Amino acid sequence: MIERVDKLLWGKTLQGRFEMTVKTPAWERTLKLLVWVERPERSFIRITAPAKEAGIGSLRIRTEMWNYLPSIERVIKLPPSMMLQPWMGSDFSNDDLVKESSIVNDYQHRLLDSVVVDNAPAYRIEAVPKPDAAVVWGKIIYTVRQGDLIPLKEDFYSERGELVRTMTFSDVRTVGGRIMPTRWEMRPTAKPGHVTTVVIEQASYDSALDPEVFTQRNLQKRQ
């Protein structure tokens, strides 16, 4: 079930347009993103709007990640310790955006129980890191609708068992030839009033991607 959810959300490859809105009690901003993902090796994200952030890019090749900042015309390589830092001030980490870790390969899974969500039965599945997995979460609990295995929620816990953040999925519709949730909301437990919403505006899955996309040369282009 977890593998099915992972493939539904990401596919073997993904190319799409996304909108990310970051809200806090003090401010709000919206970013337009172009995203390319080739699982599990490579990922690329470019901000296209607003003008102030346009051209900023993130590139991952296996375990290495680089950010390009057009304002200073520099490519900055991120150390592994930065993978769990917020991406562009959002409630998503660098690792979330470029999918360095794998929920399928780095975790062991166990069916916990069944619950009812919005009058529909759903499974709760626990994912616990394998002993040698380089991941930060103590566990992740997935809530998946039973009838069609559509993901509804992910709860992320620390190694001490504390709930750190929750991601909910909604607005199920057809995109890229598949029926899936197109609105993802991340809420950190310790920051009331903070929420980051990602909306899939357009996406194509499982198509061949140009290798040139995943290069530092492309990272420094402005589009």
mmCIF file of C-alpha atoms in Angstrom:
data_model
loop_
_atom_site.group_PDB
_atom_site.id
_atom_site.type_symbol
_atom_site.label_atom_id
_atom_site.label_comp_id
_atom_site.label_asym_id
_atom_site.label_seq_id
_atom_site.Cartn_x
_atom_site.Cartn_y
_atom_site.Cartn_z
ATOM 1 C CA MET A 1 0.000 0.000 0.000
ATOM 2 C CA ILE A 2 2.836 2.404 0.821
ATOM 3 C CA GLU A 3 4.570 1.633 -2.456
ATOM 4 C CA ARG A 4 1.308 2.288 -4.296
ATOM 5 C CA VAL A 5 0.897 5.654 -2.541
ATOM 6 C CA ASP A 6 4.511 6.608 -3.306
ATOM 7 C CA LYS A 7 4.138 5.745 -6.999
ATOM 8 C CA LEU A 8 0.804 7.566 -7.186
ATOM 9 C CA LEU A 9 2.239 10.817 -5.806
ATOM 10 C CA TRP A 10 5.574 10.760 -7.628
ATOM 11 C CA GLY A 11 5.667 8.134 -10.384
ATOM 12 C CA LYS A 12 8.983 6.931 -11.835
ATOM 13 C CA THR A 13 9.382 10.389 -13.313
ATOM 14 C CA LEU A 14 7.444 13.607 -12.773
ATOM 15 C CA GLN A 15 7.389 16.900 -14.635
ATOM 16 C CA GLY A 16 4.936 19.550 -13.519
ATOM 17 C CA ARG A 17 3.870 23.001 -12.443
ATOM 18 C CA PHE A 18 3.182 23.547 -8.756
ATOM 19 C CA GLU A 19 2.047 26.454 -6.602
ATOM 20 C CA MET A 20 3.365 26.750 -3.046
ATOM 21 C CA THR A 21 1.773 29.105 -0.522
ATOM 22 C CA VAL A 22 3.521 29.696 2.803
ATOM 23 C CA LYS A 23 1.403 31.221 5.580
ATOM 24 C CA THR A 24 2.450 32.372 9.036
ATOM 25 C CA PRO A 25 0.639 34.620 11.532
ATOM 26 C CA ALA A 26 2.815 37.512 10.291
ATOM 27 C CA TRP A 27 3.026 37.087 6.511
ATOM 28 C CA GLU A 28 2.051 35.080 3.444
ATOM 29 C CA ARG A 29 3.675 34.474 0.079
ATOM 30 C CA THR A 30 3.073 32.294 -2.958
ATOM 31 C CA LEU A 31 5.700 30.712 -5.209
ATOM 32 C CA LYS A 32 5.243 29.223 -8.675
ATOM 33 C CA LEU A 33 7.438 26.170 -9.266
ATOM 34 C CA LEU A 34 8.572 23.989 -12.146
ATOM 35 C CA VAL A 35 9.499 20.509 -10.946
ATOM 36 C CA TRP A 36 11.300 17.565 -12.532
ATOM 37 C CA VAL A 37 11.843 14.305 -10.629
ATOM 38 C CA GLU A 38 13.518 11.112 -11.840
ATOM 39 C CA ARG A 39 13.214 8.564 -9.046
ATOM 40 C CA PRO A 40 15.312 7.802 -7.144
ATOM 41 C CA GLU A 41 18.409 9.509 -8.480
ATOM 42 C CA ARG A 42 17.690 13.080 -9.553
ATOM 43 C CA SER A 43 15.425 16.055 -8.847
ATOM 44 C CA PHE A 44 15.248 19.655 -10.063
ATOM 45 C CA ILE A 45 13.071 22.588 -8.927
ATOM 46 C CA ARG A 46 12.984 26.113 -10.343
ATOM 47 C CA ILE A 47 11.026 29.072 -8.997
ATOM 48 C CA THR A 48 9.336 31.065 -11.769
ATOM 49 C CA ALA A 49 7.397 33.649 -9.716
ATOM 50 C CA PRO A 50 7.264 36.071 -8.010
ATOM 51 C CA ALA A 51 9.940 38.141 -9.758
ATOM 52 C CA LYS A 52 11.998 38.542 -6.575
ATOM 53 C CA GLU A 53 12.624 34.783 -6.322
ATOM 54 C CA ALA A 54 12.373 33.865 -10.025
ATOM 55 C CA GLY A 55 15.331 31.827 -11.206
ATOM 56 C CA ILE A 56 16.214 30.285 -7.835
ATOM 57 C CA GLY A 57 16.799 26.577 -8.389
ATOM 58 C CA SER A 58 17.512 23.372 -6.469
ATOM 59 C CA LEU A 59 19.257 20.346 -7.980
ATOM 60 C CA ARG A 60 19.832 16.948 -6.411
ATOM 61 C CA ILE A 61 21.909 14.132 -7.875
ATOM 62 C CA ARG A 62 21.808 11.115 -5.576
ATOM 63 C CA THR A 63 22.943 12.363 -2.123
ATOM 64 C CA GLU A 64 24.302 15.735 -3.294
ATOM 65 C CA MET A 65 22.256 18.935 -3.550
ATOM 66 C CA TRP A 66 22.931 22.421 -4.920
ATOM 67 C CA ASN A 67 20.977 25.680 -4.810
ATOM 68 C CA TYR A 68 21.396 28.492 -7.328
ATOM 69 C CA LEU A 69 20.797 32.086 -6.210
ATOM 70 C CA PRO A 70 20.529 34.410 -9.240
ATOM 71 C CA SER A 71 20.758 37.530 -7.046
ATOM 72 C CA ILE A 72 24.411 36.727 -6.334
ATOM 73 C CA GLU A 73 24.928 34.466 -9.382
ATOM 74 C CA ARG A 74 26.254 31.655 -7.235
ATOM 75 C CA VAL A 75 25.726 27.900 -6.971
ATOM 76 C CA ILE A 76 25.856 26.766 -3.349
ATOM 77 C CA LYS A 77 26.366 23.119 -2.415
ATOM 78 C CA LEU A 78 24.326 22.056 0.608
ATOM 79 C CA PRO A 79 25.987 19.856 3.243
ATOM 80 C CA PRO A 80 24.013 16.785 4.367
ATOM 81 C CA SER A 81 23.116 18.571 7.589
ATOM 82 C CA MET A 82 21.111 21.116 5.581
ATOM 83 C CA MET A 83 18.782 18.545 3.992
ATOM 84 C CA LEU A 84 16.314 18.877 6.849
ATOM 85 C CA GLN A 85 16.326 22.680 6.910
ATOM 86 C CA PRO A 86 13.250 24.566 5.589
ATOM 87 C CA TRP A 87 13.127 25.088 1.835
ATOM 88 C CA MET A 88 12.504 28.778 0.975
ATOM 89 C CA GLY A 89 11.056 29.465 4.425
ATOM 90 C CA SER A 90 8.321 26.842 4.003
ATOM 91 C CA ASP A 91 7.265 23.996 6.301
ATOM 92 C CA PHE A 92 8.796 21.531 3.827
ATOM 93 C CA SER A 93 12.450 20.576 4.189
ATOM 94 C CA ASN A 94 15.021 20.352 1.416
ATOM 95 C CA ASP A 95 14.670 16.578 1.652
ATOM 96 C CA ASP A 96 10.882 16.781 1.194
ATOM 97 C CA LEU A 97 11.246 18.807 -1.983
ATOM 98 C CA VAL A 98 13.918 16.701 -3.631
ATOM 99 C CA LYS A 99 13.019 13.324 -2.068
ATOM 100 C CA GLU A 100 16.473 12.174 -1.019
ATOM 101 C CA SER A 101 15.131 9.577 1.412
ATOM 102 C CA SER A 102 12.719 6.836 0.305
ATOM 103 C CA ILE A 103 9.643 5.863 2.285
ATOM 104 C CA VAL A 104 9.651 2.492 0.500
ATOM 105 C CA ASN A 105 13.324 1.538 0.883
ATOM 106 C CA ASP A 106 14.342 3.274 4.108
ATOM 107 C CA TYR A 107 11.404 2.228 6.294
ATOM 108 C CA GLN A 108 9.695 -0.935 7.535
ATOM 109 C CA HIS A 109 5.893 -0.891 7.450
ATOM 110 C CA ARG A 110 3.160 -2.308 9.661
ATOM 111 C CA LEU A 111 -0.618 -2.124 9.398
ATOM 112 C CA LEU A 112 -1.869 -0.606 12.662
ATOM 113 C CA ASP A 113 -5.652 -0.490 12.430
ATOM 114 C CA SER A 114 -8.649 0.862 10.538
ATOM 115 C CA VAL A 115 -10.305 4.227 11.167
ATOM 116 C CA VAL A 116 -13.127 6.226 9.612
ATOM 117 C CA VAL A 117 -12.263 9.517 7.885
ATOM 118 C CA ASP A 118 -15.047 11.622 6.362
ATOM 119 C CA ASN A 119 -17.415 8.627 6.553
ATOM 120 C CA ALA A 120 -14.996 6.400 4.628
ATOM 121 C CA PRO A 121 -12.943 3.527 6.099
ATOM 122 C CA ALA A 122 -9.186 4.021 6.032
ATOM 123 C CA TYR A 123 -6.055 2.116 7.010
ATOM 124 C CA ARG A 124 -3.423 3.479 9.377
ATOM 125 C CA ILE A 125 0.065 2.255 8.492
ATOM 126 C CA GLU A 126 3.178 2.782 10.594
ATOM 127 C CA ALA A 127 6.549 3.338 8.892
ATOM 128 C CA VAL A 128 9.607 2.899 11.123
ATOM 129 C CA PRO A 129 13.151 3.550 9.851
ATOM 130 C CA LYS A 130 15.393 0.607 9.128
ATOM 131 C CA PRO A 131 18.430 0.452 11.469
ATOM 132 C CA ASP A 132 20.903 1.666 8.832
ATOM 133 C CA ALA A 133 18.628 4.295 7.222
ATOM 134 C CA ALA A 134 19.907 7.882 7.301
ATOM 135 C CA VAL A 135 16.534 9.480 8.095
ATOM 136 C CA VAL A 136 15.392 11.870 10.784
ATOM 137 C CA TRP A 137 11.893 10.618 11.635
ATOM 138 C CA GLY A 138 11.293 8.204 14.462
ATOM 139 C CA LYS A 139 8.197 7.024 12.620
ATOM 140 C CA ILE A 140 5.607 8.155 10.069
ATOM 141 C CA ILE A 141 1.935 7.170 10.304
ATOM 142 C CA TYR A 142 0.048 7.072 7.021
ATOM 143 C CA THR A 143 -3.735 7.235 6.774
ATOM 144 C CA VAL A 144 -4.871 5.721 3.459
ATOM 145 C CA ARG A 145 -8.452 5.376 2.211
ATOM 146 C CA GLN A 146 -9.358 1.710 1.882
ATOM 147 C CA GLY A 147 -11.486 1.790 -1.253
ATOM 148 C CA ASP A 148 -8.946 3.340 -3.632
ATOM 149 C CA LEU A 149 -5.757 3.651 -1.510
ATOM 150 C CA ILE A 150 -5.788 7.434 -1.826
ATOM 151 C CA PRO A 151 -3.507 8.978 0.837
ATOM 152 C CA LEU A 152 -5.334 11.196 3.323
ATOM 153 C CA LYS A 153 -2.737 12.118 5.924
ATOM 154 C CA GLU A 154 0.856 11.626 7.061
ATOM 155 C CA ASP A 155 1.891 12.209 10.692
ATOM 156 C CA PHE A 156 5.625 12.668 11.288
ATOM 157 C CA TYR A 157 7.065 11.785 14.709
ATOM 158 C CA SER A 158 10.447 12.460 16.298
ATOM 159 C CA GLU A 159 12.691 9.725 17.652
ATOM 160 C CA ARG A 160 11.198 10.517 21.072
ATOM 161 C CA GLY A 161 7.710 9.786 19.791
ATOM 162 C CA GLU A 162 6.524 13.401 19.627
ATOM 163 C CA LEU A 163 4.281 14.520 16.754
ATOM 164 C CA VAL A 164 6.337 17.081 14.805
ATOM 165 C CA ARG A 165 4.142 17.843 11.798
ATOM 166 C CA THR A 166 1.141 16.632 9.822
ATOM 167 C CA MET A 167 0.565 16.634 6.079
ATOM 168 C CA THR A 168 -2.986 16.284 4.766
ATOM 169 C CA PHE A 169 -4.079 15.498 1.214
ATOM 170 C CA SER A 170 -7.264 16.758 -0.442
ATOM 171 C CA ASP A 171 -8.871 17.965 -3.697
ATOM 172 C CA VAL A 172 -8.814 14.568 -5.409
ATOM 173 C CA ARG A 173 -9.051 14.952 -9.180
ATOM 174 C CA THR A 174 -7.488 13.696 -12.406
ATOM 175 C CA VAL A 175 -4.047 15.068 -13.165
ATOM 176 C CA GLY A 176 -1.477 13.546 -15.470
ATOM 177 C CA GLY A 177 -3.842 10.700 -16.277
ATOM 178 C CA ARG A 178 -4.232 9.563 -12.674
ATOM 179 C CA ILE A 179 -6.762 10.239 -9.916
ATOM 180 C CA MET A 180 -4.916 11.671 -6.944
ATOM 181 C CA PRO A 181 -4.970 14.395 -4.269
ATOM 182 C CA THR A 182 -3.723 17.649 -5.769
ATOM 183 C CA ARG A 183 -3.629 19.792 -2.620
ATOM 184 C CA TRP A 184 -1.042 18.981 0.059
ATOM 185 C CA GLU A 185 -0.928 20.910 3.344
ATOM 186 C CA MET A 186 1.950 20.705 5.832
ATOM 187 C CA ARG A 187 1.387 21.967 9.388
ATOM 188 C CA PRO A 188 4.152 21.960 12.023
ATOM 189 C CA THR A 189 2.857 21.020 15.478
ATOM 190 C CA ALA A 190 5.030 23.519 17.356
ATOM 191 C CA LYS A 191 4.094 26.511 15.174
ATOM 192 C CA PRO A 192 0.372 27.310 15.427
ATOM 193 C CA GLY A 193 -0.852 29.306 12.461
ATOM 194 C CA HIS A 194 1.936 28.106 10.171
ATOM 195 C CA VAL A 195 0.927 26.105 7.092
ATOM 196 C CA THR A 196 2.472 25.436 3.704
ATOM 197 C CA THR A 197 0.126 24.423 0.891
ATOM 198 C CA VAL A 198 1.290 22.821 -2.354
ATOM 199 C CA VAL A 199 -1.161 22.644 -5.261
ATOM 200 C CA ILE A 200 -0.430 20.585 -8.366
ATOM 201 C CA GLU A 201 -1.484 22.705 -11.328
ATOM 202 C CA GLN A 202 -0.218 20.414 -14.085
ATOM 203 C CA ALA A 203 1.802 17.204 -14.106
ATOM 204 C CA SER A 204 3.086 14.495 -16.423
ATOM 205 C CA TYR A 205 4.229 11.134 -15.063
ATOM 206 C CA ASP A 206 6.470 8.290 -16.217
ATOM 207 C CA SER A 207 7.759 10.065 -19.345
ATOM 208 C CA ALA A 208 11.417 10.285 -20.349
ATOM 209 C CA LEU A 209 13.130 13.451 -19.084
ATOM 210 C CA ASP A 210 15.973 15.294 -20.803
ATOM 211 C CA PRO A 211 19.230 14.528 -18.911
ATOM 212 C CA GLU A 212 20.271 18.152 -19.469
ATOM 213 C CA VAL A 213 17.648 19.190 -16.914
ATOM 214 C CA PHE A 214 19.696 17.657 -14.104
ATOM 215 C CA THR A 215 22.892 19.661 -14.596
ATOM 216 C CA GLN A 216 24.502 22.629 -12.871
ATOM 217 C CA ARG A 217 24.568 24.327 -16.271
ATOM 218 C CA ASN A 218 20.776 24.184 -16.366
ATOM 219 C CA LEU A 219 20.636 25.229 -12.719
ATOM 220 C CA GLN A 220 22.199 28.581 -13.643
ATOM 221 C CA LYS A 221 19.808 29.340 -16.488
ATOM 222 C CA ARG A 222 16.994 31.816 -15.922
ATOM 223 C CA GLN A 223 13.578 30.849 -17.280
#
